Amino acid sequence: MDVLEVAARATATGPVCDACLGRLVADRSFGLSNAERGSALRTALALRDDEDHEPVDTGACWVCEGRCTEFNEWAERAAEAAEGTEFATYNVGTRPPPLIEENEALLREEAGLDDDAGEPFKSEFNREVGKRFGRLTGAEVSFDRPDVQFTIDLAEDEIDAKVNSTFVYGRYRKLERDIPQTEWPCRECKGSGRKGPDPCDHCGGSGYLYDDSVEEYTAPVVEDVMDGTEATFHGAGREDVDALMLGTGRPFVIEVEEPRRRRVDVERLQSDINAFADGAVEVEGLRLATYDMVERVKEHDAAKRYRAQVAFDADVDADALAAAIEELEGTTVEQYTPNRVDHRRASITRERDVYEATAEVDDARRATVEIHGEGGLYIKELISGDEGRTEPSLAGLLGVGAEVTALDVVAVEGEDEPFEREEFFRD
Ligand SMILES: [Zn+2]
Ligand SMILES: [Zn+2]
């Protein structure tokens, strides 16, 4: 249908504002706001009908009930709602009152249009308030995980500002043994410590099996600096509690919920963490990252280099050890899920490659073994054979019992350059 005919029918229904009029035909022209479209239509219509085209007072619009005059006001309310919070990106969503949606449907019907013609009131409201908010604050609109998500509830006359998490990427080294990566709740009391007169024997009432964790040495510092409400540590896999993490360190992401500060000095944050962790844990390469890094870090199944101190239960000579190590190098190992691994995980047999293996005899009963292996290779079991569940193994090849007495991860490999928060670095 001709746009002027649409405009004639729409304006005949009663007072309709320029925005509501223009929105009916928003899909027929580009580069204008709906209010500009509506105003142009009204002028053209007056010319066609040879009427005096002085702007007419249309009164309160029956379709939006005057809401289309409130864009500035809502943009200002959004800025107030986010005051005191640092953000670079935002998005605006609107819940229109049901009555307005009914009015819209009615107007389309009266104007002879399909239900989905033009643009819905809701999207115009989101866009117009969003544009104004962007001008007020200098932030950029983003539909993919904005820093702040506003929801305007027109019927309730309320605006909600949801502050999304922010993320810091880095690598950690663990320089002391017996530190788990994350808090380890006691399995006897399930973390409660059984408060009161009957403390849990297993954990001494603390609820945790270990006093410290890599998470506790790092996440609270980040939470504090970013002034958030909660911080969570996500590691790219984890070493055993009794293993050191040396060399390159292991990638991690710390997620901070509802941060009031995002654009922090990462070098300073890094030295704050390292001072707090006091030599037990060390972090490096800290960066402000995007939320995608959590998944990337969790899926990171990188090749690793390990150094293991091995004890044999009978004498082993250097030639026999060298021959066994040569067998292991380049081999594909079949490992049935080890006994010591969390039994909530499904037990499966998996294949992992040993890329390189070297060994040095320390004395007749002890050796230092270095393994460069595929992500997911269980090193303790590769050495011990895990009662036949890992094949081949160093113990199996030697025909001698072998056990890892100390294990260090010396490198976590792989490309894992973080997705940085680019908008923070543009200037
Ligand atoms: Zn209106
Ligand atoms: Zn307990």
Tab-separated table of C-alpha atoms and ligand atoms in Angstrom, residues 186-194 200-209, ligand 2:
chain	number	residue	atom	x	y	z
A	186	CYS	CA	35.704	-31.477	52.970
A	187	ARG	CA	33.900	-34.529	51.648
A	188	GLU	CA	32.864	-35.733	55.111
A	189	CYS	CA	30.957	-32.612	56.151
A	190	LYS	CA	30.470	-31.277	52.595
A	191	GLY	CA	32.115	-27.990	53.507
A	192	SER	CA	29.963	-27.159	56.528
A	193	GLY	CA	32.620	-28.033	59.126
A	194	ARG	CA	29.559	-29.100	61.179
A	200	CYS	CA	34.036	-32.414	61.704
A	201	ASP	CA	37.021	-34.662	62.545
A	202	HIS	CA	38.095	-34.965	58.945
A	203	CYS	CA	38.801	-31.268	58.347
A	204	GLY	CA	39.073	-30.032	61.926
A	205	GLY	CA	35.883	-28.022	61.514
A	206	SER	CA	37.119	-25.645	58.814
A	207	GLY	CA	35.007	-27.269	56.100
A	208	TYR	CA	38.049	-27.358	53.819
A	209	LEU	CA	40.742	-29.985	53.363
B	2	ZN	ZN	34.797	-31.708	57.324
